[in-house]
Short mmCIF file of C-alpha atoms and ligand atoms in Angstrom, two decimals:
data_model
loop_
_atom_site.label_atom_id
_atom_site.label_comp_id
_atom_site.label_asym_id
_atom_site.label_seq_id
_atom_site.Cartn_x
_atom_site.Cartn_y
_atom_site.Cartn_z
CA UNK A 1 16.13 10.08 10.88
CA UNK A 2 18.07 7.13 12.16
CA UNK A 3 17.31 4.29 9.76
CA UNK A 4 18.16 0.64 10.11
CA UNK A 5 17.17 -1.27 7.01
CA UNK A 6 17.13 -5.06 6.74
CA UNK A 7 20.34 -5.39 8.72
CA UNK A 8 22.02 -8.78 8.97
CA UNK A 9 25.05 -9.31 11.15
CA UNK A 10 26.93 -12.53 11.84
CA UNK A 11 29.93 -13.49 13.92
CA UNK A 12 31.40 -16.37 11.93
CA UNK A 13 28.58 -18.82 11.41
CA UNK A 14 26.39 -17.32 14.11
CA UNK A 15 23.68 -14.93 12.96
CA UNK A 16 23.23 -12.19 15.56
CA UNK A 17 21.00 -9.71 13.70
CA UNK A 18 18.57 -11.23 11.27
CA UNK A 19 16.87 -8.66 9.09
CA UNK A 20 16.36 -5.78 11.51
CA UNK A 21 14.30 -2.79 10.35
CA UNK A 22 13.92 0.19 12.65
CA UNK A 23 13.42 3.91 12.06
CA UNK A 24 13.73 6.57 14.72
CA UNK A 25 12.49 10.05 14.00
CA UNK A 26 13.78 13.18 15.75
CA UNK A 27 12.05 13.63 19.12
CA UNK A 28 11.18 9.97 19.59
CA UNK A 29 12.19 7.85 22.56
CA UNK A 30 12.38 4.21 21.53
CA UNK A 31 13.24 1.47 24.00
CA UNK A 32 14.74 -1.86 22.96
CA UNK A 33 13.85 -4.80 25.16
CA UNK A 34 15.03 -8.36 24.78
CA UNK A 35 16.75 -11.17 26.63
CA UNK A 36 20.47 -11.28 27.13
CA UNK A 37 22.16 -12.37 23.90
CA UNK A 38 19.32 -11.19 21.65
CA UNK A 39 21.60 -8.74 19.82
CA UNK A 40 20.83 -5.39 21.47
CA UNK A 41 24.43 -4.30 22.07
CA UNK A 42 25.47 -5.52 18.64
CA UNK A 43 22.77 -3.33 17.10
CA UNK A 44 24.08 -0.29 18.99
CA UNK A 45 27.65 -1.13 17.91
CA UNK A 46 26.48 -1.41 14.31
CA UNK A 47 24.89 2.07 14.51
CA UNK A 48 28.26 3.33 15.74
CA UNK A 49 29.99 1.73 12.77
CA UNK A 50 31.99 -0.48 15.12
CA UNK A 51 30.80 -3.67 13.43
CA UNK A 52 30.70 -4.63 9.75
CA UNK A 53 27.25 -5.51 8.49
CA UNK A 54 26.76 -8.69 6.51
CA UNK A 55 24.01 -6.92 4.58
CA UNK A 56 21.52 -4.10 4.92
CA UNK A 57 22.06 -0.44 5.62
CA UNK A 58 22.24 1.94 8.56
CA UNK A 59 22.02 5.67 7.96
CA UNK A 60 22.12 8.51 10.45
CA UNK A 61 20.52 11.57 8.86
CA UNK A 62 21.33 10.00 5.48
CA UNK A 63 25.00 9.34 6.32
CA UNK A 64 25.76 5.67 5.75
CA UNK A 65 27.82 4.13 8.57
CA UNK A 66 29.22 1.47 6.19
CA UNK A 67 30.81 4.11 3.96
CA UNK A 68 34.19 5.19 5.33
CA UNK A 69 33.72 8.71 3.97
CA UNK A 70 30.36 9.12 5.71
CA UNK A 71 31.10 7.40 9.01
CA UNK A 72 32.60 10.46 10.72
CA UNK A 73 29.51 12.54 9.91
CA UNK A 74 27.23 9.72 11.06
CA UNK A 75 29.17 9.41 14.32
CA UNK A 76 28.95 13.13 15.04
CA UNK A 77 25.19 12.80 15.00
CA UNK A 78 24.90 10.01 17.52
CA UNK A 79 26.29 9.82 21.03
CA UNK A 80 26.50 6.55 22.93
CA UNK A 81 26.66 5.68 26.60
CA UNK A 82 27.62 2.07 27.23
CA UNK A 83 26.76 -0.43 29.92
CA UNK A 84 30.21 -0.42 31.46
CA UNK A 85 31.78 2.81 32.51
CA UNK A 86 34.16 3.72 29.76
CA UNK A 87 35.54 7.04 30.92
CA UNK A 88 39.25 7.63 30.43
CA UNK A 89 40.70 6.83 33.87
CA UNK A 90 43.60 9.27 33.59
CA UNK A 91 41.37 12.25 32.85
CA UNK A 92 39.15 14.26 35.16
CA UNK A 93 35.39 14.41 34.61
CA UNK A 94 35.85 17.79 32.91
CA UNK A 95 38.62 16.51 30.63
CA UNK A 96 36.58 13.44 29.69
CA UNK A 97 33.72 15.68 28.63
CA UNK A 98 35.74 18.32 26.77
CA UNK A 99 38.04 15.95 24.85
CA UNK A 100 35.80 15.21 21.85
CA UNK A 101 34.33 18.71 21.44
CA UNK A 102 37.87 20.14 21.36
CA UNK A 103 39.43 17.41 19.18
CA UNK A 104 36.56 16.58 16.85
CA UNK A 105 34.36 19.68 16.74
CA UNK A 106 37.36 22.04 17.13
CA UNK A 107 35.49 23.90 19.84
CA UNK A 108 37.70 26.47 21.64
CA UNK A 109 38.70 25.13 25.07
CA UNK A 110 36.98 27.85 27.14
CA UNK A 111 33.73 27.21 25.30
CA UNK A 112 34.07 23.43 25.71
CA UNK A 113 34.76 23.83 29.41
CA UNK A 114 31.80 26.14 29.89
CA UNK A 115 29.58 23.61 28.14
CA UNK A 116 31.00 20.76 30.24
CA UNK A 117 30.38 22.66 33.48
CA UNK A 118 26.85 23.43 32.42
CA UNK A 119 26.24 19.74 31.63
CA UNK A 120 27.78 18.63 34.93
CA UNK A 121 25.54 21.07 36.74
CA UNK A 122 22.48 19.68 34.94
CA UNK A 123 23.26 16.18 36.25
CA UNK A 124 24.00 17.40 39.78
CA UNK A 125 27.78 17.08 39.57
CA UNK A 126 28.88 20.72 39.39
CA UNK A 127 31.31 20.15 42.27
CA UNK A 128 32.93 17.02 40.76
CA UNK A 129 34.44 18.56 37.61
CA UNK A 130 38.01 17.86 38.69
CA UNK A 131 37.40 14.38 40.08
CA UNK A 132 38.91 11.37 38.32
CA UNK A 133 36.70 8.37 37.49
CA UNK A 134 38.20 6.33 40.35
CA UNK A 135 37.02 9.03 42.76
CA UNK A 136 33.43 8.85 41.54
CA UNK A 137 30.66 6.38 42.37
CA UNK A 138 29.25 4.20 39.61
CA UNK A 139 26.18 6.39 39.30
CA UNK A 140 28.31 9.53 39.13
CA UNK A 141 30.50 7.95 36.44
CA UNK A 142 27.48 7.11 34.32
CA UNK A 143 26.20 10.66 34.73
CA UNK A 144 29.59 11.94 33.52
CA UNK A 145 29.31 9.43 30.64
CA UNK A 146 25.96 10.95 29.70
CA UNK A 147 27.50 14.46 29.83
CA UNK A 148 30.35 13.28 27.62
CA UNK A 149 27.91 12.02 25.01
CA UNK A 150 25.77 15.19 25.24
CA UNK A 151 28.81 17.46 24.89
CA UNK A 152 28.96 16.47 21.22
CA UNK A 153 25.41 17.78 20.84
CA UNK A 154 24.26 14.59 19.15
CA UNK A 155 20.95 14.39 17.35
CA UNK A 156 20.49 10.84 18.67
CA UNK A 157 21.45 9.54 22.10
CA UNK A 158 22.06 5.79 22.27
CA UNK A 159 22.01 4.19 25.70
CA UNK A 160 23.04 0.57 26.21
CA UNK A 161 21.93 -0.70 29.62
CA UNK A 162 23.45 2.30 31.33
CA UNK A 163 22.04 1.32 34.72
CA UNK A 164 22.58 -2.44 34.73
CA UNK A 165 25.80 -2.27 36.75
CA UNK A 166 24.33 0.14 39.32
CA UNK A 167 22.60 -0.38 42.65
CA UNK A 168 18.96 0.81 42.95
CA UNK A 169 19.82 4.22 44.39
CA UNK A 170 22.36 5.01 41.67
CA UNK A 171 19.97 3.60 39.07
CA UNK A 172 17.32 6.10 40.09
CA UNK A 173 19.72 9.04 39.91
CA UNK A 174 20.68 8.09 36.37
CA UNK A 175 17.09 7.38 35.29
CA UNK A 176 16.06 10.80 36.64
CA UNK A 177 18.56 12.41 34.24
CA UNK A 178 17.25 10.36 31.32
CA UNK A 179 13.65 11.26 32.16
CA UNK A 180 14.65 14.92 32.10
CA UNK A 181 16.35 14.52 28.72
CA UNK A 182 13.30 12.72 27.32
CA UNK A 183 11.04 15.50 28.59
CA UNK A 184 13.29 18.03 26.83
CA UNK A 185 12.73 16.25 23.53
CA UNK A 186 16.05 14.42 23.23
CA UNK A 187 15.85 11.64 20.67
CA UNK A 188 16.83 8.41 22.37
CA UNK A 189 17.35 4.78 21.57
CA UNK A 190 17.30 3.13 24.93
CA UNK A 191 18.39 -0.46 25.55
CA UNK A 192 17.23 -1.39 29.01
CA UNK A 193 15.87 -3.92 31.45
CA UNK A 194 14.10 -1.15 33.38
CA UNK A 195 10.71 -2.01 31.97
CA UNK A 196 8.58 0.28 34.11
CA UNK A 197 10.87 3.19 33.33
CA UNK A 198 10.83 2.37 29.61
CA UNK A 199 7.06 2.37 29.82
CA UNK A 200 7.06 5.85 31.35
CA UNK A 201 9.39 7.57 28.92
CA UNK A 202 9.08 5.75 25.56
CA UNK A 203 6.95 6.57 22.56
CA UNK A 204 7.62 3.12 21.17
CA UNK A 205 8.95 -0.18 22.38
CA UNK A 206 10.65 -2.73 20.21
CA UNK A 207 11.45 -6.30 21.17
CA UNK A 208 14.46 -8.19 19.86
CA UNK A 209 14.33 -11.97 19.95
CA UNK A 210 17.35 -13.92 18.70
CA UNK A 211 18.35 -11.12 16.36
CA UNK A 212 14.87 -10.54 14.99
CA UNK A 213 12.86 -7.49 15.76
CA UNK A 214 9.56 -9.22 16.45
CA UNK A 215 7.58 -6.30 17.90
CA UNK A 216 7.62 -2.55 17.21
CA UNK A 217 4.63 -0.85 18.81
CA UNK A 218 3.57 2.37 20.50
CA UNK A 219 4.19 1.91 24.24
CA UNK A 220 0.51 1.46 25.19
CA UNK A 221 0.05 -1.17 22.52
CA UNK A 222 3.21 -2.98 23.55
CA UNK A 223 1.85 -3.63 27.03
CA UNK A 224 -1.72 -4.37 25.94
CA UNK A 225 -2.92 -7.96 26.33
CA UNK A 226 -3.96 -8.02 22.68
CA UNK A 227 -0.82 -6.09 21.58
CA UNK A 228 2.82 -6.94 22.30
CA UNK A 229 1.84 -9.24 25.15
CA UNK A 230 -0.03 -11.44 22.70
CA UNK A 231 3.40 -12.59 21.49
CA UNK A 232 4.44 -15.52 23.69
CA UNK A 233 8.11 -14.44 23.75
CA UNK A 234 7.15 -10.96 24.96
CA UNK A 235 4.75 -12.28 27.60
CA UNK A 236 7.44 -14.66 28.84
CA UNK A 237 10.04 -11.89 28.94
CA UNK A 238 7.77 -9.50 30.81
CA UNK A 239 6.75 -12.09 33.40
CA UNK A 240 10.40 -13.02 33.96
CA UNK A 241 11.35 -9.36 34.46
CA UNK A 242 8.53 -8.56 36.86
CA UNK A 243 9.91 -7.41 40.18
CA UNK A 244 7.60 -9.20 42.59
N1 ADP B 1 32.61 -9.91 19.12
C1 ADP B 1 31.82 -11.00 19.15
N2 ADP B 1 32.23 -12.18 18.64
C2 ADP B 1 31.41 -13.25 18.62
N3 ADP B 1 30.17 -13.27 19.10
C3 ADP B 1 29.69 -12.14 19.63
C4 ADP B 1 30.48 -10.94 19.67
N4 ADP B 1 29.73 -9.95 20.25
C5 ADP B 1 28.54 -10.52 20.54
N5 ADP B 1 28.51 -11.83 20.17
C6 ADP B 1 27.37 -12.73 20.29
O1 ADP B 1 26.26 -12.11 19.68
C7 ADP B 1 25.07 -12.38 20.39
C8 ADP B 1 24.38 -11.08 20.75
O2 ADP B 1 25.17 -10.39 21.71
P1 ADP B 1 24.79 -8.96 22.25
O3 ADP B 1 24.55 -8.05 21.10
O4 ADP B 1 25.84 -8.57 23.22
O5 ADP B 1 23.40 -9.26 22.99
P2 ADP B 1 22.64 -8.41 24.11
O6 ADP B 1 23.25 -7.06 24.18
O7 ADP B 1 21.23 -8.41 23.65
O8 ADP B 1 22.81 -9.18 25.38
C9 ADP B 1 25.47 -13.23 21.59
O9 ADP B 1 25.24 -14.58 21.26
C10 ADP B 1 26.93 -12.95 21.73
O10 ADP B 1 27.59 -14.03 22.32
MG1 MG B 2 24.08 -5.98 25.74
#
């Protein structure tokens, strides 16, 4: 389980997460919706142990991200793909993907490379293994980013607006990969503005509003008029995001 318990986070005087509770069980796909500035990326960074909590607890399979001795184990269990392409520019796609398995998991290089090639093939990039990030399109870079996270064989895949910097065509190529992963049973925490896609692949949808998790419902209930939509903030958000 990935457990977020009563988490408070502040930057100086500004409260950014205000008592967030969220549990994700293996096999679940949970989407996080919420306006810009509501705290979605901060929550992902907290799960990665990149931010100090003011209070509360985050555990990944019982490893507490706030405890220095447990953080490495927690991190091995979750893989993150961020909004902005964060591949190492001086390394090829293959090197980007094999780096952590070799360095962190001590996987022998031939095995790591075989795994990387298999992952690249699964995202339609078998022929781009030796390309550098600058030689790849945005959509291709995000697909390599997904391979890099998957190469660590994480139990939980965290995705922070992975398509928001992409044009519609590249967005659909990346979403197709995520749909495939969801169908294979990959556990995912998915921060997105792609509401229709979230609706298709999620078991649950949660809504963050000014650092508070105000809705946590099964997907059908989230979109029902007497469910999530009954919350004015959710209704407002959904009408603003509608693409018509
Ligand atoms: N390192 C930081 N220092 C100060 N404020 C920050 C920092 N990171 C994020 N914030 C603030 O925290 C709030 C939530 O940001 P963020 O988690 O990025 O929201 P979202 O991803 O939902 O758009 C925003 O008001 C943002 O300005
Ligand atoms: Mg964000």
